[in-house]
Amino acid sequence: MVENNPDAEVDGKGPVACSFCDGSSMNQIIDFGIVALAGGFLKPEKFDQELKYPLRVYFCHDCFAVQVIDKVNPQVLFEDYFYFSSSIKTLSDHFKSYAAEVTSRFLVPESSSVLEFGCNDGILLRPLADHNIRTLIGVDPASNVVSSIDDPRINIVNNFFNEETSRHIVDEYGKLDMVLANNVYAHIPDIQGVTRAVANVLDDDGVFIFEVHYLGKVIDEMQYDMIYHEHLYYYSLLSAMKHFELYDMTVFDVKPVPIHGGSMRFYVCKNTGKYATSVSLNVMALQQQELTRGFHLITTYNSFAGNVAKQKKQLLGLLDRLKSEGHSIAGYGASGRANTMIQYCEIDHRLLDFMIDDAPAKSGFYTPGSHFLIYPGSVLNESNAPDYLLIFAWSFYEEIARRNVKYIENGGKMILPLPSARIVQ
C-alpha cells in the first residue's frame, strides 16, 4: 500500500491554487483522508500494491469554484476504465432525448460537425448519428471503452482532449458547429487548457454544451458520494460564469436534468457568437437563486460539511442495528460513488457482506480500499440472497427496483443512503 502517492500533484505543503482562476484565496471544506481511487477495482493479487491518495475539497473565494485539490495523473484514472454508460437503460434513454434536443435546436444535420470528448462507449454519438449528423467525432482516452464503439459513422480519437488534440482535429475536420462534454467536464485537471481547446475547435457561432452534476443538488441532498478523484469540480452557475468570462465565452442557457441524481446542462458560446446576444431568463433566474442561497460564501459549505458528518453517523447506526439483528446486507452498484461512501463512512466487512453490480466487466473484481467482492445481479435470484440491499446507485433506484421485482417479492428489502439513510418498501 502506498499512501500520499507522488502522482497526486498537491502534497499539502505549498499554497493551494484554484484550478479555475489561479486564485490563492482558498478554504478547505471537507477532508476525506487518504483513500483508494474510486474507480480502482482490483483482484486480490493487487491488494498489497494498491495506491491511496489524499482527497480534499476546497472553495475559492475569488471565483466561487468548489473543487478537489488532489489531482491524480489522468493516465492512472482513465486508461483502463470500468464505466460503460450503455449498460444503464436510464442513461441510454436520457442521451437519446439529449441528441434529439441539440439537433433540432442548433444543427442542420447534413452540414453539421459535432465533437464529444469523454464519449465513453458512444452512448450519445450513436443517437446523434441516427439524426444523420454529417461529421461525428468522439474523443476518449479509455482504450478498452472506445474499442467497443463499432460504428462507421463515428470517427474515434483515442486520446485526451487538450490543446494539442484540438489543433489536430481542426487540421483534419475544420472548425466545428458543436462540442459536447457529458459528465467529463468535472474530471479534467487542466480545466483551463481544455476550455482553450474547446474555444479553438469551435466555430464562431458554434455551441459548447456540457452536462455535469449540479452543486445545488450536492448541497440539498448531501450527495457527498459524488466527491472522488475523478470528479474534481462541482459546478454552480456562478463559478461557470466566472470561468468562461476568462476565455471570452458566455453561458447563454442552462437546463436542470434529473440524471445522476440531479445534473445541470450548460450552453456556452463565444462572446461574438449569435447566441451571446440572447441570454436565457433561465440563466438570470438561477444566478439570482444561487446568490440568495449563498453559493458564493464559505459558510454555506461549512454547513454542508457538518450535515455530511451527521449523515455518516446515521447510516452507520442503521447498518449496525441490522447486523446486530442477524441480517445479511449487500451493496448494490459498485460505482465510484459507492466507493466514496464506503471509504468515508468506514463501512467494513462487519457491516456489509459483498457488492453487486450489473456491469459484467466488474464481476469477480473487488472494490478499492474496502475490498468487497463484486457479484453479478443474478446472485439475487439465489436462495441465499441477502436480506437487505444498500443501494449505492440510489439515483437509479426505480430502475433497480423494477429489475429486481422477484427479489422484493421474496422479502428482500432495500436501503437508500441519501439524503438520509432509510429502509424503503
Coordinates of C-alpha atoms in Angstrom, one line a residue:
M1 CA 0.0 0.0 0.0
V2 CA 1.4 3.4 -1.0
E3 CA -0.1 6.5 0.7
N4 CA 0.2 10.1 -0.4
N5 CA 1.4 8.9 -3.8
P6 CA 3.5 11.4 -5.8
D7 CA 1.1 11.1 -8.8
A8 CA -1.1 13.4 -6.7
E9 CA 0.0 16.9 -7.7
V10 CA -0.8 18.6 -4.4
D11 CA 1.3 17.5 -1.4
G12 CA -0.3 19.7 1.2
K13 CA 2.9 21.6 1.8
G14 CA 2.7 24.5 -0.5
P15 CA -0.1 27.1 -1.1
V16 CA -3.3 25.8 -2.8
A17 CA -4.2 27.5 -6.1
C18 CA -7.6 27.4 -7.8
S19 CA -7.7 25.3 -10.9
F20 CA -10.3 27.7 -12.5
C21 CA -8.8 31.1 -11.9
D22 CA -5.3 30.5 -10.3
G23 CA -6.5 32.4 -7.3
S24 CA -4.9 31.7 -3.9
S25 CA -7.9 32.6 -1.6
M26 CA -8.9 29.1 -0.8
N27 CA -10.6 27.4 2.1
Q28 CA -10.9 23.7 2.9
I29 CA -14.5 22.3 3.1
I30 CA -14.0 18.5 3.7
D31 CA -11.0 16.2 4.1
F32 CA -11.9 12.6 3.2
G33 CA -8.5 11.4 4.3
I34 CA -6.2 9.1 2.4
V35 CA -8.4 6.9 0.1
A36 CA -8.1 4.4 -2.8
L37 CA -9.2 5.6 -6.2
A38 CA -12.9 5.3 -6.6
G39 CA -12.6 3.6 -9.9
G40 CA -9.7 1.4 -9.0
F41 CA -11.3 -2.1 -8.9
L42 CA -8.8 -4.8 -8.4
K43 CA -8.1 -8.5 -7.8
P44 CA -6.6 -9.9 -4.6
E45 CA -3.1 -10.3 -6.0
K46 CA -3.0 -6.5 -6.4
F47 CA -4.2 -5.6 -2.8
D48 CA -0.7 -5.0 -1.5
Q49 CA 0.1 -2.7 -4.4
E50 CA -3.0 -0.6 -4.1
L51 CA -2.3 3.1 -4.2
K52 CA -4.1 5.6 -2.0
Y53 CA -4.2 9.4 -2.2
P54 CA -5.4 12.4 -0.2
L55 CA -8.9 13.7 -1.1
R56 CA -9.7 17.2 0.0
V57 CA -12.3 19.6 -1.2
Y58 CA -11.7 23.4 -1.3
F59 CA -13.7 26.6 -2.0
C60 CA -12.3 29.5 -4.0
H61 CA -13.3 32.9 -2.7
D62 CA -12.3 34.6 -6.0
C63 CA -14.4 32.6 -8.5
F64 CA -16.6 30.6 -6.1
A65 CA -15.4 27.2 -7.6
V66 CA -15.7 24.1 -5.4
Q67 CA -13.0 21.6 -6.2
V68 CA -10.9 18.6 -5.2
I69 CA -7.3 19.9 -5.0
D70 CA -5.6 16.5 -5.0
K71 CA -5.1 15.7 -8.7
V72 CA -4.1 12.2 -9.7
N73 CA -2.4 11.5 -13.0
P74 CA -5.2 11.1 -15.6
Q75 CA -3.4 8.1 -17.1
V76 CA -3.9 6.3 -13.8
L77 CA -7.6 7.2 -13.7
F78 CA -8.8 6.6 -17.2
E79 CA -6.5 4.4 -19.2
D80 CA -8.3 1.2 -18.2
Y81 CA -11.8 2.3 -17.3
F82 CA -14.7 0.2 -15.9
Y83 CA -17.6 2.6 -16.6
F84 CA -19.7 1.6 -19.7
S85 CA -22.6 4.0 -20.0
S86 CA -24.7 1.9 -22.3
S87 CA -25.2 -0.8 -19.7
I88 CA -27.6 1.6 -17.9
K89 CA -31.0 1.9 -19.7
T90 CA -31.9 5.1 -17.9
L91 CA -28.7 6.7 -19.4
S92 CA -29.4 5.4 -22.9
D93 CA -32.9 6.9 -22.8
H94 CA -31.5 10.2 -21.5
F95 CA -29.0 10.5 -24.3
K96 CA -31.5 9.7 -27.0
S97 CA -33.6 12.6 -25.8
Y98 CA -30.5 14.8 -25.5
A99 CA -29.5 14.1 -29.1
A100 CA -32.9 15.0 -30.4
E101 CA -32.9 18.3 -28.5
V102 CA -29.5 19.6 -29.5
T103 CA -30.0 18.5 -33.1
S104 CA -33.4 20.2 -33.5
R105 CA -32.3 23.4 -31.7
F106 CA -28.8 24.0 -33.0
L107 CA -27.9 21.9 -36.0
V108 CA -28.5 21.4 -39.7
P109 CA -27.7 17.7 -39.8
E110 CA -26.5 17.2 -43.3
S111 CA -23.9 20.0 -43.0
S112 CA -23.1 19.9 -39.3
S113 CA -20.0 18.7 -37.4
V114 CA -20.1 17.6 -33.8
L115 CA -17.4 16.5 -31.3
E116 CA -17.9 14.9 -28.0
F117 CA -15.0 14.5 -25.7
G118 CA -15.2 11.8 -22.9
C119 CA -17.5 10.0 -25.3
N120 CA -17.3 6.7 -23.4
D121 CA -18.9 3.9 -25.4
G122 CA -20.7 6.1 -27.8
I123 CA -24.0 6.4 -25.9
L124 CA -24.7 9.9 -27.2
L125 CA -22.8 9.7 -30.5
R126 CA -24.9 6.8 -31.8
P127 CA -28.3 8.6 -31.5
L128 CA -26.7 11.7 -33.0
A129 CA -25.6 9.5 -35.9
D130 CA -29.2 8.4 -36.2
H131 CA -30.1 12.0 -36.8
N132 CA -27.7 12.0 -39.8
I133 CA -25.2 14.4 -38.5
R134 CA -22.6 14.8 -41.3
T135 CA -19.4 14.6 -39.2
L136 CA -19.2 13.0 -35.7
I137 CA -16.0 12.8 -33.7
G138 CA -15.6 11.0 -30.4
V139 CA -12.6 11.7 -28.2
D140 CA -11.8 9.5 -25.2
P141 CA -8.5 8.2 -23.6
A142 CA -10.0 4.9 -22.3
S143 CA -8.9 2.4 -24.9
N144 CA -10.9 -0.5 -23.5
V145 CA -14.1 1.5 -23.7
V146 CA -13.8 3.3 -27.1
S147 CA -12.8 -0.1 -28.6
S148 CA -16.4 -1.1 -28.0
I149 CA -17.7 1.6 -30.5
D150 CA -18.0 -0.3 -33.8
D151 CA -19.9 2.3 -35.9
P152 CA -18.5 3.6 -39.2
R153 CA -20.5 6.8 -38.8
I154 CA -18.3 7.8 -35.8
N155 CA -14.7 9.0 -36.0
I156 CA -12.8 8.0 -32.9
V157 CA -9.8 9.8 -31.4
N158 CA -8.3 7.6 -28.7
N159 CA -6.7 10.4 -26.7
F160 CA -7.2 13.0 -24.1
F161 CA -8.9 16.2 -25.4
N162 CA -6.4 19.0 -24.9
E163 CA -5.0 21.9 -26.9
E164 CA -2.7 19.7 -29.0
T165 CA -5.5 17.3 -29.8
S166 CA -7.8 20.3 -30.7
R167 CA -5.2 21.5 -33.2
H168 CA -5.1 18.1 -34.9
I169 CA -8.8 18.0 -35.1
V170 CA -9.1 21.4 -36.7
D171 CA -6.4 20.5 -39.2
E172 CA -8.4 17.4 -40.2
Y173 CA -12.1 18.5 -39.9
G174 CA -12.1 22.3 -39.7
K175 CA -13.9 24.3 -37.1
L176 CA -16.9 22.5 -35.5
D177 CA -20.6 23.5 -35.0
M178 CA -20.9 21.8 -31.6
V179 CA -18.7 20.4 -28.9
L180 CA -20.3 18.2 -26.2
A181 CA -18.9 17.0 -22.8
N182 CA -21.1 15.0 -20.5
N183 CA -20.1 14.0 -17.0
V184 CA -16.5 14.7 -18.0
Y185 CA -16.0 18.4 -17.7
A186 CA -15.7 17.9 -14.0
H187 CA -12.9 15.3 -14.5
I188 CA -10.1 17.4 -16.1
P189 CA -7.1 18.5 -14.1
D190 CA -6.1 21.2 -16.6
I191 CA -9.6 22.7 -17.0
Q192 CA -8.2 26.0 -18.3
G193 CA -6.3 24.2 -21.1
V194 CA -9.4 22.2 -22.1
T195 CA -11.5 25.3 -22.2
R196 CA -9.0 26.8 -24.5
A197 CA -9.1 23.6 -26.6
V198 CA -12.9 24.0 -26.8
A199 CA -12.6 27.6 -27.9
N200 CA -10.1 26.5 -30.5
V201 CA -12.2 23.9 -32.3
L202 CA -15.5 25.8 -32.0
D203 CA -16.8 27.8 -35.0
D204 CA -17.6 31.5 -34.3
D205 CA -21.3 30.7 -34.0
G206 CA -20.7 27.2 -32.5
V207 CA -22.1 25.9 -29.2
F208 CA -20.4 24.2 -26.4
I209 CA -22.8 22.1 -24.3
F210 CA -21.8 20.2 -21.2
E211 CA -23.7 18.3 -18.6
V212 CA -22.4 17.9 -15.0
H213 CA -23.7 17.1 -11.6
Y214 CA -25.1 20.3 -10.1
L215 CA -23.6 21.7 -6.9
G216 CA -27.1 22.7 -5.7
K217 CA -28.2 19.1 -5.7
V218 CA -25.0 18.0 -3.9
I219 CA -25.8 20.5 -1.1
D220 CA -29.5 19.9 -0.9
E221 CA -29.3 16.2 -0.8
M222 CA -25.9 15.8 0.9
Q223 CA -24.6 14.0 -2.2
Y224 CA -21.0 13.8 -0.9
D225 CA -20.8 10.4 -2.7
M226 CA -20.2 12.4 -5.9
I227 CA -16.9 13.5 -4.5
Y228 CA -13.9 11.4 -5.6
H229 CA -10.7 11.9 -7.6
E230 CA -12.4 11.6 -11.0
H231 CA -14.8 14.4 -10.1
L232 CA -12.5 17.3 -9.5
Y233 CA -15.1 20.1 -9.8
Y234 CA -18.7 20.7 -8.5
Y235 CA -20.3 23.3 -10.7
S236 CA -22.6 26.2 -9.8
L237 CA -23.7 28.7 -12.4
L238 CA -21.8 31.4 -10.6
S239 CA -18.5 29.6 -10.9
A240 CA -19.1 28.6 -14.5
M241 CA -19.8 32.2 -15.5
K242 CA -16.6 33.3 -13.8
H243 CA -14.6 30.7 -15.6
F244 CA -15.9 31.3 -19.1
E245 CA -15.5 35.0 -18.8
L246 CA -11.8 34.4 -18.7
Y247 CA -12.0 33.0 -22.2
D248 CA -14.4 35.4 -23.8
M249 CA -17.3 33.0 -23.6
T250 CA -20.8 33.3 -22.3
V251 CA -23.2 30.9 -20.6
F252 CA -26.4 31.7 -22.6
D253 CA -28.7 29.0 -21.2
V254 CA -29.0 26.3 -18.5
K255 CA -31.3 23.4 -18.1
P256 CA -31.7 21.2 -15.0
V257 CA -31.9 17.5 -15.8
P258 CA -32.7 14.6 -13.4
I259 CA -30.0 12.2 -14.5
H260 CA -27.4 11.1 -11.9
G261 CA -29.5 12.4 -9.1
G262 CA -29.6 16.0 -10.4
S263 CA -27.4 17.5 -13.2
M264 CA -27.2 20.8 -15.0
R265 CA -26.8 21.2 -18.7
F266 CA -24.8 24.4 -19.6
Y267 CA -25.0 26.0 -23.0
V268 CA -22.0 28.2 -23.8
C269 CA -20.9 30.2 -26.8
K270 CA -18.2 32.7 -27.8
N271 CA -19.0 36.3 -26.8
T272 CA -19.0 37.2 -30.5
G273 CA -21.4 34.4 -31.4
K274 CA -25.0 34.8 -32.4
Y275 CA -26.3 33.1 -29.2
A276 CA -24.5 35.6 -26.9
T277 CA -27.0 38.3 -27.6
S278 CA -29.9 36.3 -26.2
V279 CA -29.0 35.0 -22.7
S280 CA -31.9 33.0 -21.4
L281 CA -34.1 34.0 -18.5
N282 CA -33.1 30.7 -17.0
V283 CA -29.6 31.9 -16.5
M284 CA -30.7 35.1 -14.8
A285 CA -33.1 33.3 -12.5
L286 CA -30.5 30.6 -11.5
Q287 CA -27.8 33.3 -10.9
Q288 CA -30.1 35.1 -8.5
Q289 CA -31.1 31.9 -6.8
E290 CA -27.5 30.9 -6.2
L291 CA -26.7 34.3 -4.8
T292 CA -29.7 34.1 -2.4
R293 CA -28.6 30.7 -1.3
G294 CA -25.0 31.8 -0.6
F295 CA -23.2 29.7 -3.2
H296 CA -20.5 32.4 -3.1
L297 CA -20.0 32.1 0.6
I298 CA -17.8 29.7 2.6
T299 CA -20.4 29.5 5.4
T300 CA -22.7 27.6 3.0
Y301 CA -20.1 24.8 2.5
N302 CA -19.1 24.6 6.2
S303 CA -22.8 23.9 7.0
F304 CA -22.8 21.2 4.2
A305 CA -19.7 19.5 5.7
G306 CA -21.4 19.4 9.2
N307 CA -24.5 17.8 7.7
V308 CA -22.4 15.2 5.9
A309 CA -20.8 14.1 9.1
K310 CA -24.3 13.7 10.7
Q311 CA -25.4 11.5 7.7
K312 CA -22.4 9.2 8.1
K313 CA -23.3 8.6 11.8
Q314 CA -26.9 7.9 10.9
L315 CA -26.1 5.4 8.1
L316 CA -23.6 3.5 10.3
G317 CA -26.2 3.4 13.1
L318 CA -28.7 1.8 10.7
L319 CA -26.3 -0.8 9.3
D320 CA -25.0 -1.7 12.8
R321 CA -28.6 -2.2 14.1
L322 CA -29.5 -4.5 11.2
K323 CA -26.3 -6.6 11.5
S324 CA -26.8 -6.9 15.3
E325 CA -30.3 -8.4 14.5
G326 CA -28.5 -11.0 12.3
H327 CA -29.4 -9.7 8.9
S328 CA -27.2 -10.0 5.8
I329 CA -26.6 -6.9 3.8
A330 CA -25.1 -6.4 0.3
G331 CA -24.3 -3.2 -1.5
Y332 CA -25.8 -2.6 -4.9
G333 CA -24.0 -0.5 -7.5
A334 CA -20.2 -0.8 -7.3
S335 CA -19.6 2.7 -8.7
G336 CA -17.2 5.5 -7.8
R337 CA -20.0 7.0 -5.7
A338 CA -20.3 3.7 -3.7
N339 CA -16.6 3.7 -3.1
T340 CA -16.5 7.2 -1.8
M341 CA -19.3 6.5 0.7
I342 CA -17.8 3.1 1.8
Q343 CA -14.4 4.7 2.5
Y344 CA -15.6 7.9 4.0
C345 CA -18.1 6.1 6.3
E346 CA -15.6 3.4 7.0
I347 CA -18.1 0.6 6.1
D348 CA -16.2 -2.6 6.7
H349 CA -16.9 -6.4 6.3
R350 CA -18.6 -6.4 9.6
L351 CA -21.4 -4.2 8.2
L352 CA -21.5 -5.3 4.6
D353 CA -21.2 -8.8 3.1
F354 CA -20.4 -8.2 -0.5
M355 CA -21.2 -6.0 -3.5
I356 CA -23.5 -6.4 -6.6
D357 CA -23.2 -4.7 -9.9
D358 CA -25.0 -5.2 -13.2
A359 CA -21.9 -4.4 -15.4
P360 CA -20.4 -7.7 -16.4
A361 CA -16.9 -6.1 -16.5
K362 CA -16.9 -5.7 -12.7
S363 CA -17.9 -9.2 -11.7
G364 CA -15.1 -11.0 -9.9
F365 CA -13.2 -7.8 -9.0
Y366 CA -13.0 -6.2 -5.6
T367 CA -13.9 -2.7 -4.6
P368 CA -11.0 -0.3 -4.0
G369 CA -9.9 0.3 -0.4
S370 CA -12.6 -1.8 1.2
H371 CA -12.1 -5.0 -0.9
F372 CA -15.6 -6.3 -1.2
L373 CA -16.1 -9.0 -3.8
I374 CA -18.4 -7.9 -6.6
Y375 CA -21.1 -10.3 -7.8
P376 CA -23.5 -10.1 -10.8
G377 CA -27.1 -9.2 -10.2
S378 CA -28.1 -12.8 -10.8
V379 CA -27.0 -13.6 -7.2
L380 CA -30.3 -12.1 -6.0
N381 CA -32.2 -15.0 -7.6
E382 CA -30.4 -17.5 -5.5
S383 CA -31.7 -19.0 -2.2
N384 CA -29.0 -17.2 -0.1
A385 CA -29.8 -13.7 -1.4
P386 CA -29.1 -11.0 1.2
D387 CA -31.9 -9.7 3.4
Y388 CA -31.1 -6.1 2.6
L389 CA -29.6 -4.2 -0.3
L390 CA -27.8 -0.9 0.4
I391 CA -28.5 0.9 -2.9
F392 CA -25.3 2.9 -3.5
A393 CA -26.7 3.6 -7.1
W394 CA -29.5 5.4 -5.4
S395 CA -30.2 7.7 -8.3
F396 CA -31.2 4.6 -10.4
Y397 CA -33.3 3.2 -7.6
E398 CA -36.5 2.9 -9.6
E399 CA -34.8 1.0 -12.4
I400 CA -33.1 -1.2 -9.9
A401 CA -36.4 -2.0 -8.1
R402 CA -38.0 -2.9 -11.5
R403 CA -35.1 -5.1 -12.4
N404 CA -35.3 -7.0 -9.1
V405 CA -39.1 -7.4 -8.5
K406 CA -38.7 -11.1 -7.8
Y407 CA -36.1 -10.3 -5.0
I408 CA -38.5 -7.9 -3.4
E409 CA -41.5 -10.2 -3.7
N410 CA -39.4 -12.9 -1.9
G411 CA -39.0 -10.5 1.0
G412 CA -35.8 -8.6 0.1
K413 CA -35.6 -5.0 1.4
M414 CA -33.7 -2.0 0.1
I415 CA -31.9 0.8 1.9
L416 CA -31.4 4.2 0.4
P417 CA -28.5 6.1 2.0
L418 CA -29.2 9.7 0.9
P419 CA -30.3 12.3 1.7
S420 CA -31.0 10.3 4.9
A421 CA -30.5 6.6 5.5
R422 CA -33.8 4.8 5.4
I423 CA -35.4 1.4 4.5
V424 CA -37.8 1.6 1.6
Q425 CA -40.5 -0.9 0.6

